PDB file of N, CA and C in Angstrom:
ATOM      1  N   UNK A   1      84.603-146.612 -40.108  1.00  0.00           N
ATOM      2  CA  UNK A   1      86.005-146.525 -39.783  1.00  0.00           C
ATOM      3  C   UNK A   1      86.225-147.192 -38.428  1.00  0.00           C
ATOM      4  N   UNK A   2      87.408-147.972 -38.393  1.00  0.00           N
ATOM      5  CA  UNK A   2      87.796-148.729 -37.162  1.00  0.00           C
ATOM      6  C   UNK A   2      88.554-148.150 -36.526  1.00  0.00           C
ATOM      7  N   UNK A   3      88.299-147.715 -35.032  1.00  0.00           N
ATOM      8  CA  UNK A   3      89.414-147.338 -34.504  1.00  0.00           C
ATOM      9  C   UNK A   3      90.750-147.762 -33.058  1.00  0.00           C
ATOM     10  N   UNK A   4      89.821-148.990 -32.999  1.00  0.00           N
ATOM     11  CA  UNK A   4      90.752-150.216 -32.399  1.00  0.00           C
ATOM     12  C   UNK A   4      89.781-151.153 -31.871  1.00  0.00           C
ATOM     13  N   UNK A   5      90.576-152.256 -31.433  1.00  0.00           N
ATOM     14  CA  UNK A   5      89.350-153.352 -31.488  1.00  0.00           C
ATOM     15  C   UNK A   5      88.784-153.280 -30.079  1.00  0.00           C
ATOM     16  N   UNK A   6      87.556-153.349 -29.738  1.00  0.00           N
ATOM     17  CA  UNK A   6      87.126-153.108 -28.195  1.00  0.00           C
ATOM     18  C   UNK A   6      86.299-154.481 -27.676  1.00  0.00           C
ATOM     19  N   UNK A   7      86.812-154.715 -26.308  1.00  0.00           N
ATOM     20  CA  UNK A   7      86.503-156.005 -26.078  1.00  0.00           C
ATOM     21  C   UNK A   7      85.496-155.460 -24.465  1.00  0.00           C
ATOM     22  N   UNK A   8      84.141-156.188 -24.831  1.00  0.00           N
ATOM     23  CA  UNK A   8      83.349-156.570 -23.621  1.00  0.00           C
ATOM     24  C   UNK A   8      84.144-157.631 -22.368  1.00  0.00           C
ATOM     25  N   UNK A   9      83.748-157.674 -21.698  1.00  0.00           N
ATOM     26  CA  UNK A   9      84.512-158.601 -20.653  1.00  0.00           C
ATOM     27  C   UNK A   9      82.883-158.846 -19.383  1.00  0.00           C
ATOM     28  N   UNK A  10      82.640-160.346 -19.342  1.00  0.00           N
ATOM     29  CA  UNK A  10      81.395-160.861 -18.419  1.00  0.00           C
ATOM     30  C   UNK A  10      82.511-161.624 -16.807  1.00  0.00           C
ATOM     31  N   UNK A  11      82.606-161.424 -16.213  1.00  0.00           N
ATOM     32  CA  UNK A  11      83.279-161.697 -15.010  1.00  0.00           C
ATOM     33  C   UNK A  11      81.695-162.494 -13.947  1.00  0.00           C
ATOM     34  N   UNK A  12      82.426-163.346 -12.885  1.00  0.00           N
ATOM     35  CA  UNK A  12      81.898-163.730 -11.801  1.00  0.00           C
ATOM     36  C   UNK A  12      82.316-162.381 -10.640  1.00  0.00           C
ATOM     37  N   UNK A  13      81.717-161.859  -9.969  1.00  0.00           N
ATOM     38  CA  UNK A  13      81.855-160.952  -8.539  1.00  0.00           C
ATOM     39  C   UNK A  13      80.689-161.773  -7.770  1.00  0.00           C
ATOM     40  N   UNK A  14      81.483-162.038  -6.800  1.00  0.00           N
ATOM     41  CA  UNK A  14      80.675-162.866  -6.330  1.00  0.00           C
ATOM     42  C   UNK A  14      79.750-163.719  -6.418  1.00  0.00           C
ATOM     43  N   UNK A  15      78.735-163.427  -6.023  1.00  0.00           N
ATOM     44  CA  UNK A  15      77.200-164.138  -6.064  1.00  0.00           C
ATOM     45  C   UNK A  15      76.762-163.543  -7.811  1.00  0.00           C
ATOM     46  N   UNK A  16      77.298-162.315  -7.934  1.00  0.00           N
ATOM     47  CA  UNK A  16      77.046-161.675  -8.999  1.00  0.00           C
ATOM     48  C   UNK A  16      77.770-161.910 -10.406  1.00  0.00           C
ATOM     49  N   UNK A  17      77.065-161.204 -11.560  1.00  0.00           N
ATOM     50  CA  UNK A  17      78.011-161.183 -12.591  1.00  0.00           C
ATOM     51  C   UNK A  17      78.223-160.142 -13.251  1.00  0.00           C
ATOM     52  N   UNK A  18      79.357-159.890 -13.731  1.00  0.00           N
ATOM     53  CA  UNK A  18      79.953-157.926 -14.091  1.00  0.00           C
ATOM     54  C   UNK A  18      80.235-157.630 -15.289  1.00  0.00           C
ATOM     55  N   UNK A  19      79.593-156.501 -15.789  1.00  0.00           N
ATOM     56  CA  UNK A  19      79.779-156.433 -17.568  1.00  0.00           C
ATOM     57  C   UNK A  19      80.715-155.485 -17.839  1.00  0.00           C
ATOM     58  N   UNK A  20      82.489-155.669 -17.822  1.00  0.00           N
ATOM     59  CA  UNK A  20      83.066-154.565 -18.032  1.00  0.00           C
ATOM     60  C   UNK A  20      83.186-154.005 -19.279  1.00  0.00           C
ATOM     61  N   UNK A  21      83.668-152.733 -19.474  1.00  0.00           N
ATOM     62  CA  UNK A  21      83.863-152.425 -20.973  1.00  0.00           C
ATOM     63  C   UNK A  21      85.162-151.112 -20.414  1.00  0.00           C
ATOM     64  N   UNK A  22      86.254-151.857 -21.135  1.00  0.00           N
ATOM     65  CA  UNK A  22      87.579-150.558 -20.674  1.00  0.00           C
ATOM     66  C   UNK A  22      87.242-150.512 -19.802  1.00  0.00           C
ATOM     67  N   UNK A  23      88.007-151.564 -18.734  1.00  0.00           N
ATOM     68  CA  UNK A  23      88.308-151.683 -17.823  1.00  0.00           C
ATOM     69  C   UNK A  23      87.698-150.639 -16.533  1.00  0.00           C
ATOM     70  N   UNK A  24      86.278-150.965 -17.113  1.00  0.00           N
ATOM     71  CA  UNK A  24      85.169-150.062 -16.215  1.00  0.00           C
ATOM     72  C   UNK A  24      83.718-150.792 -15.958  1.00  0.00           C
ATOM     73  N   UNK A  25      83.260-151.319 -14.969  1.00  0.00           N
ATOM     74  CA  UNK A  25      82.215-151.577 -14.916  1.00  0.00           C
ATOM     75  C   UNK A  25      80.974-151.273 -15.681  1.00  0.00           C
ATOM     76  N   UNK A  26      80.350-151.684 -15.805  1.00  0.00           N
ATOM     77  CA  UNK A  26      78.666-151.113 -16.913  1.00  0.00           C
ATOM     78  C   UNK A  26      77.766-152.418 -16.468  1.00  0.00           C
ATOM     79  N   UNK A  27      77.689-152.248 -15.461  1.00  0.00           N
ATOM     80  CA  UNK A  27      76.773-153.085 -14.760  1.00  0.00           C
ATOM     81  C   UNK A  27      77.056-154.288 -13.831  1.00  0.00           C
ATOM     82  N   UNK A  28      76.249-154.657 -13.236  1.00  0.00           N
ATOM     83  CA  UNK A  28      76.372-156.193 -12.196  1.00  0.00           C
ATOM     84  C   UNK A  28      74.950-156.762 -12.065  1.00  0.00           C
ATOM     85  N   UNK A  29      74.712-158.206 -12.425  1.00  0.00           N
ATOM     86  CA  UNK A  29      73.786-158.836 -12.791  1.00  0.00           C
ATOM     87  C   UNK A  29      73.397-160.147 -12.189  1.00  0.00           C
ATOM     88  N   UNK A  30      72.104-160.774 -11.676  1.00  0.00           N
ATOM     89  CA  UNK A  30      72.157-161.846 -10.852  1.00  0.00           C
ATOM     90  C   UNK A  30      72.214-163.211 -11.716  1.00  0.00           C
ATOM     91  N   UNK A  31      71.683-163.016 -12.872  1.00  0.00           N
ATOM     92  CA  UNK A  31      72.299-164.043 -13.980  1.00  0.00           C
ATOM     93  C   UNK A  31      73.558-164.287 -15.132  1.00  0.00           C
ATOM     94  N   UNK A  32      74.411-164.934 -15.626  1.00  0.00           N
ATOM     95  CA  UNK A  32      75.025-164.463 -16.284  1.00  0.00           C
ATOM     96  C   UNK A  32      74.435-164.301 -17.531  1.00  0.00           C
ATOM     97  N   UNK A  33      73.441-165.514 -17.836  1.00  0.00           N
ATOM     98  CA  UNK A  33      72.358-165.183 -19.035  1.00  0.00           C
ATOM     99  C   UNK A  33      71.881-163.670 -18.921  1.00  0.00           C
ATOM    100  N   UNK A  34      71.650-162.583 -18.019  1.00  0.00           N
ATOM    101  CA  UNK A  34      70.980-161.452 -17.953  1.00  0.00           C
ATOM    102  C   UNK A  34      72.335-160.486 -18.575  1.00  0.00           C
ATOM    103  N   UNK A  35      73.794-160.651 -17.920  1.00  0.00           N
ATOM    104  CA  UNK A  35      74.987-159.876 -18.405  1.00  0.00           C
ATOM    105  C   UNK A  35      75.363-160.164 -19.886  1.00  0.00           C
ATOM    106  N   UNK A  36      75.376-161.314 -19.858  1.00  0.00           N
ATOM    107  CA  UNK A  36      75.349-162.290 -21.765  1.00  0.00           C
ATOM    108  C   UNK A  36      74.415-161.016 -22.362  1.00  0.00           C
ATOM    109  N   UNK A  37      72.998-160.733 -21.881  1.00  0.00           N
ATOM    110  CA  UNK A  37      72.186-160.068 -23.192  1.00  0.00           C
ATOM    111  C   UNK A  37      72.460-158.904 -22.938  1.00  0.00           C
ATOM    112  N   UNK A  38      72.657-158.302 -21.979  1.00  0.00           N
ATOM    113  CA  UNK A  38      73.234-157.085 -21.702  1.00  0.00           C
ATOM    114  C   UNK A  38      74.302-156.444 -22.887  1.00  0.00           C
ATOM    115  N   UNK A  39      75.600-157.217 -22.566  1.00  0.00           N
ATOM    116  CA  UNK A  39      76.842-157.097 -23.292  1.00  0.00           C
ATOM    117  C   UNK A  39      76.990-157.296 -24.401  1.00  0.00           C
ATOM    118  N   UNK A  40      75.703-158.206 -25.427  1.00  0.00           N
ATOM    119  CA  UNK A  40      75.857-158.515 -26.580  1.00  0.00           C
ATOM    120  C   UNK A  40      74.968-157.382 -27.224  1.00  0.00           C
ATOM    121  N   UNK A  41      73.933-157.238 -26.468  1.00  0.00           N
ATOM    122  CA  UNK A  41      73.345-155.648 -26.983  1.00  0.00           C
ATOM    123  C   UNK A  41      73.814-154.412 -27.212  1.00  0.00           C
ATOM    124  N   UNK A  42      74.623-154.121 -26.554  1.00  0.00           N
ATOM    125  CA  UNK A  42      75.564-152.916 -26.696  1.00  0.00           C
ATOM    126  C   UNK A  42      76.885-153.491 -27.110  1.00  0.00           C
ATOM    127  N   UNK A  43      77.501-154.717 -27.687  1.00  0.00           N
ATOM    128  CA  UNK A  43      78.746-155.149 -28.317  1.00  0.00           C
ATOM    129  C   UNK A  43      77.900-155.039 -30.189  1.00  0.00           C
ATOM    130  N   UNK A  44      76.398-155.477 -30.633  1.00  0.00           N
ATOM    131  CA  UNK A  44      75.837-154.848 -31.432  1.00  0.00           C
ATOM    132  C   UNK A  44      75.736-153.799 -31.925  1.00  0.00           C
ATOM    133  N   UNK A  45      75.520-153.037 -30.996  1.00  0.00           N
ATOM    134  CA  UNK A  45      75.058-151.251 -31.476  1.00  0.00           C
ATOM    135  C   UNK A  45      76.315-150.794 -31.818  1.00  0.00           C
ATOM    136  N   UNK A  46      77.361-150.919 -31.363  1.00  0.00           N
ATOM    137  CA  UNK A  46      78.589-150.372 -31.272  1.00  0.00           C
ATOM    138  C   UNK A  46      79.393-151.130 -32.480  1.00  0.00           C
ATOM    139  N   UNK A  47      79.026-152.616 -32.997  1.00  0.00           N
ATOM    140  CA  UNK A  47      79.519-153.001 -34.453  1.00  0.00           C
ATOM    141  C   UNK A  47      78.911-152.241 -35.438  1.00  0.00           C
ATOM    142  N   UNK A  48      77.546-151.787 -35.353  1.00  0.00           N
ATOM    143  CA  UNK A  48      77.095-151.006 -36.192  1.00  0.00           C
ATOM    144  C   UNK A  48      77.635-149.783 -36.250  1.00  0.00           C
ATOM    145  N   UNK A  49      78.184-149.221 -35.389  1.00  0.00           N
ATOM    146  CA  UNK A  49      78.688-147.927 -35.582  1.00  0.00           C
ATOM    147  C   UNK A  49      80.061-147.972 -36.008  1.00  0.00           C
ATOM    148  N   UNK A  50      80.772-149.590 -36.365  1.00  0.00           N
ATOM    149  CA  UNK A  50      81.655-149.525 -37.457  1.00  0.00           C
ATOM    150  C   UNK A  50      83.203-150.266 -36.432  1.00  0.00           C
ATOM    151  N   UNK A  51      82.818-150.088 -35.370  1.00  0.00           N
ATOM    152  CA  UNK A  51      83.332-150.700 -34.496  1.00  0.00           C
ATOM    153  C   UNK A  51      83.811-152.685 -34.716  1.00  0.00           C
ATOM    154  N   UNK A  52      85.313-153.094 -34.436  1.00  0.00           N
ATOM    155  CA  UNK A  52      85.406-154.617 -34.076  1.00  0.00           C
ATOM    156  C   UNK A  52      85.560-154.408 -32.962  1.00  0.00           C
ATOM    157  N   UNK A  53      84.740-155.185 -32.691  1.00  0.00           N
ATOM    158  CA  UNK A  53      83.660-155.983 -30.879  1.00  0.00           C
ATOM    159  C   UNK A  53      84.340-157.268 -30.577  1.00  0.00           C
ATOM    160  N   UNK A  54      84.390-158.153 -29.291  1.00  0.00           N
ATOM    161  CA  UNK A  54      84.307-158.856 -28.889  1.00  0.00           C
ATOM    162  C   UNK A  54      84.050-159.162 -27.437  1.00  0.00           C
ATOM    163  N   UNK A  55      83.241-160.455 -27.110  1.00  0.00           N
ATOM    164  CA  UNK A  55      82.710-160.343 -25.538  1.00  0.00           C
ATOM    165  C   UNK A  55      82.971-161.298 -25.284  1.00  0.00           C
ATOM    166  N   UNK A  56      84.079-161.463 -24.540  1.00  0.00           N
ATOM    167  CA  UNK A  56      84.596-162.414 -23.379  1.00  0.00           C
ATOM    168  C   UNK A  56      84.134-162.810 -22.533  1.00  0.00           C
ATOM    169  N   UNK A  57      83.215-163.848 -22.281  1.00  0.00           N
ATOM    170  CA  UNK A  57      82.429-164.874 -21.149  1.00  0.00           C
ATOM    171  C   UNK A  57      83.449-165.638 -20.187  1.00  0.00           C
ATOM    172  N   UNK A  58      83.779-164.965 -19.030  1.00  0.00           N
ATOM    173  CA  UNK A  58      84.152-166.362 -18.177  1.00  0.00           C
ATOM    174  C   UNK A  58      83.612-167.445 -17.387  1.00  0.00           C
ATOM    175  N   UNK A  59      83.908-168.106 -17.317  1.00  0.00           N
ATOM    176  CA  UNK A  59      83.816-169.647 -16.943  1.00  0.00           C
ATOM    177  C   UNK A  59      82.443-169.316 -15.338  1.00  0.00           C
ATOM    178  N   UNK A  60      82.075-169.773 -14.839  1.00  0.00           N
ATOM    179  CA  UNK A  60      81.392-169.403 -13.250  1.00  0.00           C
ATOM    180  C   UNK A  60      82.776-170.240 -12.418  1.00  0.00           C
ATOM    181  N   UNK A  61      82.817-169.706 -11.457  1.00  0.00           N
ATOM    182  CA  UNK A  61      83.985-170.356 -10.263  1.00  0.00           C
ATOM    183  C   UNK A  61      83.895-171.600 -10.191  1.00  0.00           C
ATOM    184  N   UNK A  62      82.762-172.564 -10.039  1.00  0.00           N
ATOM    185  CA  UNK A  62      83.128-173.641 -10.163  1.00  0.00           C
ATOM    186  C   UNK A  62      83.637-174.468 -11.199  1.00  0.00           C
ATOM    187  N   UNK A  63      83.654-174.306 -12.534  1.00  0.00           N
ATOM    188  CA  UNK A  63      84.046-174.473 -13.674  1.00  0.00           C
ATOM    189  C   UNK A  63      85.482-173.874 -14.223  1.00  0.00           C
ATOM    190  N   UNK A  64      85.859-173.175 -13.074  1.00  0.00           N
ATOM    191  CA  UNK A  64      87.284-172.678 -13.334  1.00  0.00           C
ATOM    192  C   UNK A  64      88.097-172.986 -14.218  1.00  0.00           C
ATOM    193  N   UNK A  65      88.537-174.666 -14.411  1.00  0.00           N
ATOM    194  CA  UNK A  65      89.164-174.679 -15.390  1.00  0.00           C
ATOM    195  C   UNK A  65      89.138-175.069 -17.072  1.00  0.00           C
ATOM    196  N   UNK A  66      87.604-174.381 -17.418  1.00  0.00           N
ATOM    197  CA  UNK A  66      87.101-174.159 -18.530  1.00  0.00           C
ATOM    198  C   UNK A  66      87.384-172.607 -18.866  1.00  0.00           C
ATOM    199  N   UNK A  67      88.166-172.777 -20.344  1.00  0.00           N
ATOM    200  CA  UNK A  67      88.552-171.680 -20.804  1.00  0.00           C
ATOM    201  C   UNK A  67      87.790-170.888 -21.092  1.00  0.00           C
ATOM    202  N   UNK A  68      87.527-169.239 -21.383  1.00  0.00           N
ATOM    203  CA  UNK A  68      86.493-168.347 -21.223  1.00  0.00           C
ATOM    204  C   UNK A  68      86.215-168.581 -22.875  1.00  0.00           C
ATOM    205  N   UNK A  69      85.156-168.199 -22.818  1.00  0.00           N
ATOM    206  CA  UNK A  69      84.131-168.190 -24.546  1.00  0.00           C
ATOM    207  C   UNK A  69      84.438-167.262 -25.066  1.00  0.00           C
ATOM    208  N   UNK A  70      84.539-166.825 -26.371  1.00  0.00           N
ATOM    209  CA  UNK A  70      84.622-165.340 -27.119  1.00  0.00           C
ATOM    210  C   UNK A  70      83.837-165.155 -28.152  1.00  0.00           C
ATOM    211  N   UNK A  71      82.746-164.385 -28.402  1.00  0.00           N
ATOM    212  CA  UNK A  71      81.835-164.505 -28.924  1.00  0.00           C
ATOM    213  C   UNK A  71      82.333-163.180 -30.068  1.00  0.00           C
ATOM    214  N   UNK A  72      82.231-162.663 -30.766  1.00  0.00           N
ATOM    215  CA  UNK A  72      81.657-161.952 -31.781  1.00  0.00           C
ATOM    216  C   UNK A  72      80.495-161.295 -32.820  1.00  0.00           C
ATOM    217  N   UNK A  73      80.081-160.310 -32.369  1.00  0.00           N
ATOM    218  CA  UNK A  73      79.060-159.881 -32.706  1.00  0.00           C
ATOM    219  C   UNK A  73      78.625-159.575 -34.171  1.00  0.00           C
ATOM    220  N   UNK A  74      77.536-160.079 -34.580  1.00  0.00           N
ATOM    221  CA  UNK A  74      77.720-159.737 -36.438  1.00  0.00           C
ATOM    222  C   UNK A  74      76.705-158.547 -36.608  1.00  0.00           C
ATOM    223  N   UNK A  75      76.627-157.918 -37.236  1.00  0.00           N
ATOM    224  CA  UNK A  75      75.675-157.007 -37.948  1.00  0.00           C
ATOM    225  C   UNK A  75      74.593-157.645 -38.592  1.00  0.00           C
ATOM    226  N   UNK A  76      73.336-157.486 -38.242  1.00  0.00           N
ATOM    227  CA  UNK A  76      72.076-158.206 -38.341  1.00  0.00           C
ATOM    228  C   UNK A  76      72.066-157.152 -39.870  1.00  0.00           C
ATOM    229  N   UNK A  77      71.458-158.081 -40.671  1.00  0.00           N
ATOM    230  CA  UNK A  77      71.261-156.785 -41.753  1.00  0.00           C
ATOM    231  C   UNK A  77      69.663-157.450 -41.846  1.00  0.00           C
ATOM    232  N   UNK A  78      69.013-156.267 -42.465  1.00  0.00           N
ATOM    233  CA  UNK A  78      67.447-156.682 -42.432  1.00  0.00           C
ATOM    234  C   UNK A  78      66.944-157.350 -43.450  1.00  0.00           C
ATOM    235  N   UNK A  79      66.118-158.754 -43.562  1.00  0.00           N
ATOM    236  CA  UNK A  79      65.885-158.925 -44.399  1.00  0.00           C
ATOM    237  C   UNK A  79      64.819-158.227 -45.405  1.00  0.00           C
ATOM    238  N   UNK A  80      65.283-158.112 -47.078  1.00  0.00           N
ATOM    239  CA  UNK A  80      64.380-157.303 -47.651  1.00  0.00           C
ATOM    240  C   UNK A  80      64.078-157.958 -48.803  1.00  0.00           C
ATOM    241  N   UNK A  81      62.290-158.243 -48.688  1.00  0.00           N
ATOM    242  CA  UNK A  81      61.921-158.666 -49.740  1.00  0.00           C
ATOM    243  C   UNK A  81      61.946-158.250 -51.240  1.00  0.00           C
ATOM    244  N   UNK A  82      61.757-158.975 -52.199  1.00  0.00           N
ATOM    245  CA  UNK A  82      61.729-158.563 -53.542  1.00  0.00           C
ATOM    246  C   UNK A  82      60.350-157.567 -53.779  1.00  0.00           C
ATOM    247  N   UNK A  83      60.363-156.808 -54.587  1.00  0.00           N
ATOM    248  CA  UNK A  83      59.416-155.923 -55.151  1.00  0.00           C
ATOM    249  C   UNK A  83      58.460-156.715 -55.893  1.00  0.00           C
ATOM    250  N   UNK A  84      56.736-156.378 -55.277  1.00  0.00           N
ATOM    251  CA  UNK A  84      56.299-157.001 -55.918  1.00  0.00           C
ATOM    252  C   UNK A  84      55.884-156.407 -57.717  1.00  0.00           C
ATOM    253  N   UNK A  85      55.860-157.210 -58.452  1.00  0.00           N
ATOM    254  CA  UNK A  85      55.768-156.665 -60.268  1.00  0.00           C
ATOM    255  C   UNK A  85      54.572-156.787 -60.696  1.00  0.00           C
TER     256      UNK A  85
END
């Protein structure tokens, strides 16, 4: 069951980079590659629990006027082999 759509958010703070979720911090990171796996790990767990996700990447300051990325998280389903006969 869905009960509204919840969006990750990756920000520049300074030197740093910030993984909000509802408009609340959940971490600060010296790479944005380190907040990226952060935010997509828990934008995962939380599609599985039935949840629509999305994680908003912004641009780094110097790149300012590159529009932010929006990624979407899919549900990994496991692959399962055939039975052997």
């Amino acid at each position: 069951m869905r009960y509204s759509h919840l969006e990750y958010s990756i920000e520049p703070l300074g030197d740093f980079w910030q993984v909000s979720f509802c408009h609340a911090s959940h971490g600060t990171f010296r790479r944005r590659a380190e907040a990226l796996r952060s935010a997509f790990a828990d934008a995962e767990r939380v599609t599985r629990l039935g949840q629509e996700v999305t994680v908003r990447i912004q641009r780094p300051r110097h790149a300012a006027g590159l529009p932010a990325r929006i990624l979407i998280p899919r549900v990994r389903r496991p692959r399962v082999r055939p039975a052997a006969s």
